[in-house]
CSV table of C-alpha atoms and ligand atoms in Angstrom, one decimal:
chain,number,residue,atom,x,y,z
A,1,UNK,CA,49.8,18.9,-29.2
A,2,UNK,CA,47.6,21.4,-30.4
A,3,UNK,CA,48.4,24.3,-32.7
A,4,UNK,CA,48.2,28.0,-31.0
A,5,UNK,CA,48.5,27.4,-27.4
A,6,UNK,CA,48.1,30.9,-25.5
A,7,UNK,CA,51.0,32.7,-24.9
A,8,UNK,CA,51.8,32.5,-20.7
A,9,UNK,CA,50.6,35.2,-18.6
A,10,UNK,CA,51.8,34.6,-15.0
A,11,UNK,CA,54.8,35.4,-15.8
A,12,UNK,CA,53.6,38.7,-17.3
A,13,UNK,CA,55.4,40.9,-20.7
A,14,UNK,CA,58.6,40.2,-22.0
A,15,UNK,CA,61.1,43.6,-22.0
A,16,UNK,CA,61.4,44.5,-25.4
A,17,UNK,CA,65.2,45.7,-25.2
A,18,UNK,CA,66.6,42.8,-25.5
A,19,UNK,CA,68.0,39.7,-23.5
A,20,UNK,CA,68.6,41.0,-19.3
A,21,UNK,CA,70.3,39.5,-17.2
A,22,UNK,CA,66.9,39.0,-15.2
A,23,UNK,CA,66.2,36.0,-17.9
A,24,UNK,CA,67.2,32.7,-19.7
A,25,UNK,CA,67.1,30.8,-22.9
A,26,UNK,CA,66.7,27.5,-23.3
A,27,UNK,CA,65.8,25.5,-26.1
A,28,UNK,CA,62.2,23.5,-26.6
A,29,UNK,CA,61.6,21.2,-29.4
A,30,UNK,CA,65.0,22.5,-30.4
A,31,UNK,CA,63.3,25.8,-30.7
A,32,UNK,CA,65.0,29.1,-28.3
A,33,UNK,CA,63.3,31.0,-26.5
A,34,UNK,CA,64.1,33.2,-24.2
A,35,UNK,CA,61.3,34.3,-20.8
A,36,UNK,CA,61.8,35.6,-17.4
A,37,UNK,CA,63.8,33.9,-15.2
A,38,UNK,CA,61.3,32.0,-12.8
A,39,UNK,CA,59.1,31.3,-15.6
A,40,UNK,CA,58.3,27.4,-15.8
A,41,UNK,CA,58.7,25.4,-18.6
A,42,UNK,CA,54.9,24.8,-19.1
A,43,UNK,CA,54.8,28.8,-19.7
A,44,UNK,CA,58.1,28.8,-21.8
A,45,UNK,CA,56.6,25.9,-23.9
A,46,UNK,CA,53.1,28.3,-24.5
A,47,UNK,CA,55.3,31.4,-25.3
A,48,UNK,CA,56.5,28.5,-28.8
A,49,UNK,CA,52.8,27.9,-28.9
A,50,UNK,CA,53.8,24.4,-27.6
A,51,UNK,CA,50.5,23.2,-25.5
A,52,UNK,CA,51.9,20.8,-22.8
A,53,UNK,CA,48.6,19.0,-21.3
A,54,UNK,CA,47.9,20.4,-18.2
A,55,UNK,CA,45.5,19.2,-15.7
A,56,UNK,CA,45.8,21.0,-12.1
A,57,UNK,CA,47.6,24.1,-14.2
A,58,UNK,CA,46.0,27.3,-13.9
A,59,UNK,CA,47.8,30.6,-14.4
A,60,UNK,CA,45.2,32.1,-11.8
A,61,UNK,CA,46.1,29.5,-8.9
A,62,UNK,CA,48.6,27.6,-7.2
A,63,UNK,CA,50.9,25.3,-8.6
A,64,UNK,CA,50.7,21.6,-6.9
A,65,UNK,CA,51.8,19.3,-9.5
A,66,UNK,CA,49.7,16.5,-8.6
A,67,UNK,CA,47.8,16.0,-12.0
A,68,UNK,CA,51.6,14.7,-13.7
A,69,UNK,CA,50.3,15.5,-16.9
A,70,UNK,CA,52.8,17.4,-17.3
A,71,UNK,CA,55.8,15.6,-17.3
A,72,UNK,CA,58.6,16.4,-19.9
A,73,UNK,CA,62.4,15.0,-20.4
A,74,UNK,CA,64.7,18.2,-19.4
A,75,UNK,CA,68.4,17.0,-21.0
A,76,UNK,CA,70.9,16.1,-18.0
A,77,UNK,CA,67.7,15.2,-15.4
A,78,UNK,CA,67.6,11.6,-13.9
A,79,UNK,CA,63.2,11.5,-14.6
A,80,UNK,CA,60.5,13.1,-16.3
A,81,UNK,CA,59.7,16.5,-14.8
A,82,UNK,CA,56.7,18.4,-14.5
A,83,UNK,CA,57.2,21.5,-16.6
A,84,UNK,CA,54.6,23.5,-14.5
A,85,UNK,CA,56.8,24.0,-11.1
A,86,UNK,CA,59.9,22.7,-13.2
A,87,UNK,CA,61.6,26.6,-13.9
A,88,UNK,CA,63.2,27.5,-16.8
A,89,UNK,CA,67.3,27.5,-16.9
A,90,UNK,CA,70.0,29.4,-18.9
A,91,UNK,CA,70.5,26.3,-21.4
A,92,UNK,CA,68.1,23.7,-20.2
A,93,UNK,CA,67.2,21.1,-23.5
A,94,UNK,CA,63.3,20.5,-23.4
A,95,UNK,CA,61.8,17.6,-24.9
A,96,UNK,CA,57.8,17.7,-25.2
A,97,UNK,CA,57.5,15.0,-27.7
A,98,UNK,CA,60.4,12.6,-27.2
A,99,UNK,CA,59.4,9.3,-27.1
A,100,UNK,CA,59.5,9.0,-23.0
A,101,UNK,CA,57.4,12.0,-22.1
A,102,UNK,CA,55.3,10.8,-25.1
A,103,UNK,CA,55.0,7.4,-23.1
A,104,UNK,CA,54.5,8.8,-19.4
A,105,UNK,CA,51.7,10.9,-20.7
A,106,UNK,CA,50.3,7.9,-22.5
A,107,UNK,CA,50.0,6.4,-19.3
A,108,UNK,CA,49.2,8.8,-17.0
A,109,UNK,CA,46.0,9.3,-19.4
A,110,UNK,CA,45.3,6.0,-19.1
A,111,UNK,CA,45.4,5.9,-15.4
A,112,UNK,CA,42.4,8.8,-16.1
A,113,UNK,CA,40.5,6.6,-17.9
A,114,UNK,CA,40.6,4.3,-15.9
A,115,UNK,CA,37.3,5.3,-14.3
A,116,UNK,CA,36.6,8.4,-16.7
A,117,UNK,CA,33.0,7.3,-18.1
A,118,UNK,CA,32.1,7.6,-21.9
A,119,UNK,CA,30.2,10.8,-21.2
A,120,UNK,CA,30.6,12.5,-24.1
A,121,UNK,CA,27.6,12.2,-26.1
A,122,UNK,CA,25.8,14.1,-23.5
A,123,UNK,CA,28.7,15.7,-21.8
A,124,UNK,CA,27.9,19.4,-21.6
A,125,UNK,CA,32.3,19.6,-21.9
A,126,UNK,CA,32.5,17.9,-25.3
A,127,UNK,CA,33.6,20.1,-27.3
A,128,UNK,CA,36.3,22.1,-25.2
A,129,UNK,CA,37.0,19.4,-22.7
A,130,UNK,CA,40.9,18.7,-21.7
A,131,UNK,CA,40.5,15.4,-21.3
A,132,UNK,CA,38.9,14.5,-24.7
A,133,UNK,CA,41.7,16.9,-26.7
A,134,UNK,CA,44.4,14.9,-24.7
A,135,UNK,CA,43.8,11.4,-25.1
A,136,UNK,CA,42.5,12.6,-29.1
A,137,UNK,CA,45.9,13.8,-29.4
A,138,UNK,CA,48.1,11.4,-27.4
A,139,UNK,CA,46.1,8.3,-26.0
A,140,UNK,CA,46.0,4.9,-26.9
A,141,UNK,CA,43.7,3.9,-29.3
A,142,UNK,CA,41.6,0.9,-26.6
A,143,UNK,CA,41.4,1.3,-23.5
A,144,UNK,CA,42.6,-1.9,-21.5
A,145,UNK,CA,40.5,-1.5,-18.7
A,146,UNK,CA,38.1,-4.0,-18.4
A,147,UNK,CA,36.7,-3.3,-14.6
A,148,UNK,CA,33.4,-2.4,-13.9
A,149,UNK,CA,33.8,1.4,-13.3
A,150,UNK,CA,33.2,3.3,-10.2
A,151,UNK,CA,30.4,5.7,-10.0
A,152,UNK,CA,29.6,8.4,-7.9
A,153,UNK,CA,26.4,9.9,-10.0
A,154,UNK,CA,25.6,13.4,-9.8
A,155,UNK,CA,25.6,16.8,-7.0
A,156,UNK,CA,23.5,20.2,-6.6
A,157,UNK,CA,26.8,21.4,-5.5
A,158,UNK,CA,23.5,24.9,-5.0
A,159,UNK,CA,23.9,28.0,-7.0
A,160,UNK,CA,24.4,27.5,-10.9
A,161,UNK,CA,26.8,24.6,-10.5
A,162,UNK,CA,26.3,20.5,-10.9
A,163,UNK,CA,29.2,17.8,-9.9
A,164,UNK,CA,29.3,15.0,-12.2
A,165,UNK,CA,31.8,13.6,-10.1
A,166,UNK,CA,32.7,10.0,-12.7
A,167,UNK,CA,34.1,12.7,-14.7
A,168,UNK,CA,36.2,14.2,-12.1
A,169,UNK,CA,40.1,14.6,-12.7
A,170,UNK,CA,40.9,15.7,-9.6
A,171,UNK,CA,42.9,18.5,-10.6
A,172,UNK,CA,41.2,19.9,-7.6
A,173,UNK,CA,41.7,23.6,-9.2
A,174,UNK,CA,38.0,24.2,-7.6
A,175,UNK,CA,39.0,23.5,-4.4
A,176,UNK,CA,41.9,25.9,-4.7
A,177,UNK,CA,39.9,29.0,-6.3
A,178,UNK,CA,37.5,29.2,-3.6
A,179,UNK,CA,39.9,28.8,-1.1
A,180,UNK,CA,43.0,30.6,-2.5
A,181,UNK,CA,41.1,33.7,-5.1
A,182,UNK,CA,37.6,33.4,-4.1
A,183,UNK,CA,38.6,33.5,-0.1
A,184,UNK,CA,35.3,31.3,0.9
A,185,UNK,CA,36.3,27.1,1.1
A,186,UNK,CA,33.7,25.6,0.1
A,187,UNK,CA,34.5,22.6,-1.6
A,188,UNK,CA,36.8,19.7,-0.3
A,189,UNK,CA,38.0,16.4,-0.9
A,190,UNK,CA,37.4,13.5,0.9
A,191,UNK,CA,37.4,10.1,0.7
A,192,UNK,CA,41.4,8.5,-0.5
A,193,UNK,CA,42.8,6.9,-4.0
A,194,UNK,CA,39.6,5.9,-5.9
A,195,UNK,CA,37.5,7.1,-4.1
A,196,UNK,CA,38.3,10.4,-3.4
A,197,UNK,CA,35.9,12.6,-4.8
A,198,UNK,CA,35.0,17.1,-4.7
A,199,UNK,CA,32.5,17.2,-1.7
A,200,UNK,CA,30.8,20.5,-0.2
A,201,UNK,CA,31.1,20.7,3.8
A,202,UNK,CA,27.7,19.3,4.9
A,203,UNK,CA,25.1,21.0,3.3
A,204,UNK,CA,26.8,24.3,3.0
A,205,UNK,CA,27.4,24.2,-1.0
A,206,UNK,CA,27.3,27.4,-3.1
A,207,UNK,CA,24.0,28.8,-2.6
A,208,UNK,CA,24.9,33.0,-2.0
A,209,UNK,CA,28.5,32.9,-3.2
A,210,UNK,CA,29.0,35.4,-6.2
A,211,UNK,CA,31.7,34.6,-7.5
A,212,UNK,CA,31.9,30.2,-8.0
A,213,UNK,CA,30.4,30.2,-11.8
A,214,UNK,CA,34.2,30.9,-12.4
A,215,UNK,CA,35.1,26.7,-10.9
A,216,UNK,CA,32.9,25.9,-14.0
A,217,UNK,CA,35.3,27.8,-16.5
A,218,UNK,CA,38.5,26.1,-15.2
A,219,UNK,CA,37.1,22.6,-14.8
A,220,UNK,CA,39.0,20.9,-17.6
A,221,UNK,CA,36.6,18.4,-17.7
A,222,UNK,CA,32.5,18.6,-18.2
A,223,UNK,CA,33.0,17.3,-13.8
A,224,UNK,CA,31.3,20.9,-13.4
A,225,UNK,CA,28.7,21.9,-15.6
A,226,UNK,CA,26.6,25.1,-15.4
A,227,UNK,CA,22.9,24.5,-14.6
A,228,UNK,CA,21.7,27.0,-16.5
A,229,UNK,CA,23.7,26.2,-20.0
A,230,UNK,CA,23.0,22.5,-19.2
A,231,UNK,CA,22.4,20.7,-22.5
A,232,UNK,CA,21.4,24.5,-24.3
A,233,UNK,CA,24.1,24.0,-26.8
A,234,UNK,CA,26.7,21.5,-27.5
A,235,UNK,CA,30.3,23.7,-27.2
A,236,UNK,CA,31.4,23.7,-31.3
A,237,UNK,CA,27.9,25.7,-32.8
A,238,UNK,CA,28.5,28.9,-30.6
A,239,UNK,CA,29.8,31.8,-31.8
A,240,UNK,CA,32.5,33.4,-29.4
A,241,UNK,CA,32.6,37.4,-29.8
A,242,UNK,CA,34.6,39.7,-27.6
A,243,UNK,CA,32.8,42.2,-25.5
A,244,UNK,CA,32.7,43.6,-21.9
A,245,UNK,CA,29.9,42.5,-19.2
A,246,UNK,CA,27.4,45.3,-18.4
A,247,UNK,CA,26.5,44.6,-15.3
A,248,UNK,CA,28.0,46.8,-13.7
A,249,UNK,CA,30.5,49.3,-13.5
A,250,UNK,CA,33.5,47.4,-13.1
A,251,UNK,CA,33.8,46.2,-17.6
A,252,UNK,CA,35.2,42.5,-16.9
A,253,UNK,CA,36.2,41.3,-20.2
A,254,UNK,CA,33.8,38.7,-21.5
A,255,UNK,CA,33.2,36.8,-24.6
A,256,UNK,CA,29.3,36.3,-25.6
A,257,UNK,CA,28.6,32.8,-26.9
A,258,UNK,CA,26.0,32.9,-29.4
A,259,UNK,CA,24.0,30.9,-30.9
A,260,UNK,CA,21.3,31.4,-33.7
A,261,UNK,CA,22.4,34.6,-33.1
A,262,UNK,CA,20.9,34.2,-29.2
A,263,UNK,CA,23.1,34.3,-26.2
A,264,UNK,CA,23.7,31.2,-24.7
A,265,UNK,CA,26.6,32.1,-21.9
A,266,UNK,CA,28.3,34.8,-20.7
A,267,UNK,CA,32.4,33.7,-20.3
A,268,UNK,CA,34.9,36.0,-18.6
A,269,UNK,CA,38.2,37.0,-21.0
A,270,UNK,CA,41.5,37.2,-19.5
A,271,UNK,CA,42.5,40.9,-18.8
A,272,UNK,CA,44.7,41.1,-15.8
A,273,UNK,CA,43.8,45.0,-15.0
A,274,UNK,CA,40.2,45.1,-14.7
A,275,UNK,CA,39.2,41.5,-14.2
A,276,UNK,CA,42.0,38.7,-14.1
A,277,UNK,CA,40.3,35.2,-15.5
A,278,UNK,CA,37.1,35.8,-13.7
A,279,UNK,CA,33.8,37.0,-13.5
A,280,UNK,CA,31.1,38.0,-11.1
A,281,UNK,CA,28.2,34.8,-11.1
A,282,UNK,CA,25.7,38.3,-10.9
A,283,UNK,CA,27.4,39.6,-13.6
A,284,UNK,CA,27.3,36.0,-15.1
A,285,UNK,CA,23.5,35.3,-14.7
A,286,UNK,CA,23.0,39.2,-16.2
A,287,UNK,CA,22.1,37.8,-20.0
A,288,UNK,CA,18.6,36.9,-21.3
A,289,UNK,CA,17.1,40.3,-21.3
A,290,UNK,CA,19.7,40.8,-24.4
A,291,UNK,CA,17.6,37.8,-26.2
A,292,UNK,CA,14.4,39.6,-25.6
A,293,UNK,CA,12.8,39.7,-29.2
A,294,UNK,CA,11.1,43.8,-28.2
A,295,UNK,CA,14.6,44.9,-28.2
A,296,UNK,CA,14.7,47.5,-30.6
A,297,UNK,CA,17.9,46.6,-33.2
A,298,UNK,CA,17.6,49.5,-35.3
A,299,UNK,CA,16.1,52.9,-36.1
A,300,UNK,CA,12.1,52.2,-36.4
A,301,UNK,CA,8.9,55.0,-37.3
A,302,UNK,CA,5.4,54.8,-36.1
A,303,UNK,CA,3.7,52.7,-33.7
A,304,UNK,CA,2.1,49.0,-32.1
A,305,UNK,CA,1.6,47.1,-35.2
A,306,UNK,CA,2.9,50.7,-37.1
A,307,UNK,CA,6.3,50.1,-36.8
A,308,UNK,CA,8.5,50.0,-39.1
A,309,UNK,CA,12.3,49.5,-39.4
A,310,UNK,CA,14.0,53.0,-41.0
A,311,UNK,CA,17.1,55.0,-41.9
A,312,UNK,CA,19.0,57.3,-39.4
A,313,UNK,CA,17.6,59.6,-41.4
A,314,UNK,CA,14.5,59.1,-41.8
A,315,UNK,CA,14.1,58.1,-37.7
A,316,UNK,CA,15.7,61.8,-37.1
A,317,UNK,CA,13.6,62.9,-39.5
A,318,UNK,CA,10.3,62.1,-37.8
A,319,UNK,CA,11.7,62.8,-34.3
A,320,UNK,CA,12.1,66.6,-35.1
A,321,UNK,CA,8.9,66.6,-37.2
A,322,UNK,CA,6.7,65.5,-33.9
A,323,UNK,CA,9.0,67.1,-31.5
A,324,UNK,CA,8.1,69.8,-33.6
A,325,UNK,CA,4.2,69.3,-33.3
A,326,UNK,CA,4.5,69.3,-29.7
A,327,UNK,CA,4.4,73.5,-30.2
A,328,UNK,CA,5.8,75.1,-27.2
A,329,UNK,CA,5.6,72.2,-24.8
A,330,UNK,CA,9.1,71.1,-22.6
A,331,UNK,CA,10.9,68.3,-24.2
A,332,UNK,CA,12.6,65.3,-22.2
A,333,UNK,CA,15.6,63.1,-22.8
A,334,UNK,CA,15.6,60.1,-21.2
A,335,UNK,CA,19.0,58.3,-21.6
A,336,UNK,CA,20.6,54.9,-20.6
A,337,UNK,CA,23.5,54.3,-18.8
A,338,UNK,CA,23.8,51.6,-20.7
A,339,UNK,CA,25.2,53.1,-23.7
A,340,UNK,CA,28.5,54.5,-24.5
A,341,UNK,CA,29.6,58.0,-24.5
A,342,UNK,CA,29.3,58.8,-27.7
A,343,UNK,CA,26.2,57.6,-28.3
A,344,UNK,CA,24.8,59.6,-25.0
A,345,UNK,CA,26.9,62.4,-26.2
A,346,UNK,CA,24.7,62.6,-29.2
A,347,UNK,CA,21.3,61.8,-27.3
A,348,UNK,CA,22.3,65.5,-25.6
A,349,UNK,CA,23.8,67.3,-28.7
A,350,UNK,CA,20.2,66.2,-30.3
A,351,UNK,CA,18.4,67.2,-27.2
A,352,UNK,CA,20.3,70.9,-27.6
A,353,UNK,CA,19.4,70.9,-31.1
A,354,UNK,CA,15.7,70.4,-30.5
A,355,UNK,CA,16.1,72.7,-27.8
A,356,UNK,CA,13.8,73.2,-24.9
A,357,UNK,CA,14.9,70.6,-23.5
A,358,UNK,CA,13.2,70.5,-19.5
A,359,UNK,CA,15.5,67.7,-18.0
A,360,UNK,CA,17.7,64.9,-19.0
A,361,UNK,CA,17.6,61.7,-17.1
A,362,UNK,CA,18.4,58.1,-16.7
A,363,UNK,CA,17.5,55.5,-14.5
A,364,UNK,CA,19.6,52.6,-12.8
A,365,UNK,CA,20.1,49.8,-10.4
A,366,UNK,CA,22.4,50.3,-7.3
A,367,UNK,CA,23.2,47.1,-5.4
A,368,UNK,CA,23.5,48.2,-1.7
A,369,UNK,CA,27.3,47.2,-1.6
A,370,UNK,CA,30.1,46.4,-3.1
A,371,UNK,CA,31.2,42.9,-3.8
A,372,UNK,CA,35.0,42.5,-4.3
A,373,UNK,CA,36.2,39.2,-5.4
A,374,UNK,CA,39.3,38.6,-1.9
A,375,UNK,CA,41.8,36.5,-4.3
A,376,UNK,CA,41.7,39.4,-7.2
A,377,UNK,CA,40.9,42.2,-4.9
A,378,UNK,CA,41.1,44.3,-9.2
A,379,UNK,CA,37.3,42.8,-9.5
A,380,UNK,CA,34.8,44.3,-7.8
A,381,UNK,CA,31.0,43.9,-8.5
A,382,UNK,CA,30.5,47.8,-8.4
A,383,UNK,CA,28.0,49.4,-7.0
A,384,UNK,CA,26.2,50.6,-10.0
A,385,UNK,CA,25.0,47.9,-11.6
A,386,UNK,CA,24.8,49.3,-15.4
A,387,UNK,CA,28.4,50.0,-17.3
A,388,UNK,CA,28.3,53.8,-17.5
A,389,UNK,CA,26.2,55.4,-14.9
A,390,UNK,CA,29.5,58.0,-14.2
A,391,UNK,CA,29.5,58.2,-18.2
A,392,UNK,CA,25.9,59.8,-18.0
A,393,UNK,CA,26.3,61.5,-15.4
A,394,UNK,CA,28.8,63.5,-16.8
A,395,UNK,CA,27.3,63.9,-20.2
A,396,UNK,CA,24.8,65.9,-18.2
A,397,UNK,CA,22.5,63.0,-17.9
A,398,UNK,CA,20.9,63.1,-14.2
A,399,UNK,CA,19.8,60.1,-12.0
A,400,UNK,CA,16.3,59.1,-11.0
A,401,UNK,CA,13.9,56.8,-9.9
A,402,UNK,CA,15.0,54.2,-6.9
A,403,UNK,CA,18.1,51.7,-6.0
A,404,UNK,CA,15.4,49.2,-8.2
A,405,UNK,CA,16.0,51.1,-11.5
A,406,UNK,CA,12.6,51.5,-11.0
A,407,UNK,CA,10.4,54.8,-10.9
B,1,LIG,S1,35.3,19.1,-10.3
B,1,LIG,FE1,36.9,19.8,-12.2
B,1,LIG,S2,38.0,21.5,-11.3
B,1,LIG,FE2,37.6,20.3,-10.0
B,1,LIG,S3,38.8,19.1,-9.3
B,1,LIG,FE3,37.7,17.6,-10.5
B,1,LIG,S4,38.0,17.6,-12.8
B,1,LIG,FE4,39.1,19.5,-11.3
B,2,LIG,S1,31.5,42.6,-11.9
B,2,LIG,FE1,30.2,44.0,-12.9
B,2,LIG,S2,30.9,43.6,-14.9
B,2,LIG,FE2,32.1,42.6,-13.8
B,2,LIG,S3,31.1,40.5,-14.3
B,2,LIG,FE3,30.5,41.2,-12.3
B,2,LIG,S4,28.8,42.3,-13.4
B,2,LIG,FE4,30.5,41.8,-14.8
B,3,LIG,S1,49.9,20.5,-14.4
B,3,LIG,FE1,51.9,19.9,-14.3
B,3,LIG,S2,51.6,18.3,-13.0
B,3,LIG,FE2,49.3,18.7,-12.8
């Protein structure tokens, strides 16, 4: 199984003062692990860096135990157990790699491939797809299916989301996210058996939903893809950089995915104290300005065609010279609510050194309302659509202009 499986998040942090009565100790693949009571075998294995394959389980959602890909062997149990809903117990001995567990998972994977198209070369999820990964790790080398595959085609779900029904593994993560986290149930499973497919309700798609982009993130395969990112880049060509969303003052933890130093998409990065596993669609879509060729990336002096890059010393000296040339006229400073406290404090100090500051101001767009995520209310798309409006105010900058950020 892939190494480096990320540690459990659902059970919370382990106590750091040794063994407590509310913990259990078990053995997984020959290694002992102590976890809080109520931890699933899948999460306990995760603590050891062992990823048990899983589709329907997601730490931010309920666990319906329906995909059956997470089967493991528990000594003394009459049959293989779904590790996502089997809780760790004291003295349990678990084998994730026993012959029977691997054989059963291989069989489950073969069923998933009965109708799955060979789309990897054209699928946006290729390179980060859990069907691709698990089949590569544990699947059969050759498929045995000879029947024609069921075909659903492509459906526009509205918003930024496209649905490729043939690729779906029916884990229902998307349906449960919309029901449990967004509390905006716009998706469902229609039909039964091999004809079962995810669908919207009549023509009420995802248009206007505020958090639907998260279903693209949690879809374990390439069934739900972003229209904005469609065929833009291959997953293995992207660099990942940890960052903070600049879309509003919530400060969601994100990753910037870049290629050739251009931002291709934003993805949420887990932080249970700020945004959980999620981010809003407004913030997700708000990145093209970062790629604008006119952005200053270093200090510069001169105007128009004469503008050239300069070091900070030269740029500041030039600024002082020009301000001195302004004679006794007053100085107005325009700060940015996108800037850090340190940068704004530096700008305010610069104004103090120059003297004659008449006003220090900033502009920032503001939404009519806040937009909380009902199933994870810690996350709220804030009214202030810039990350550091409060910092700018505290550091002496006054807001000017309208709620559109202009004027
Ligand atoms: S579309 Fe994706 S998330 Fe939804 S059920 Fe299918 S595989 Fe799961
Ligand atoms: S809530 Fe704010 S910080 Fe979080 S993703 Fe949306 S815009 Fe970005
Ligand atoms: S992850 Fe356990 S049954 Fe789906």
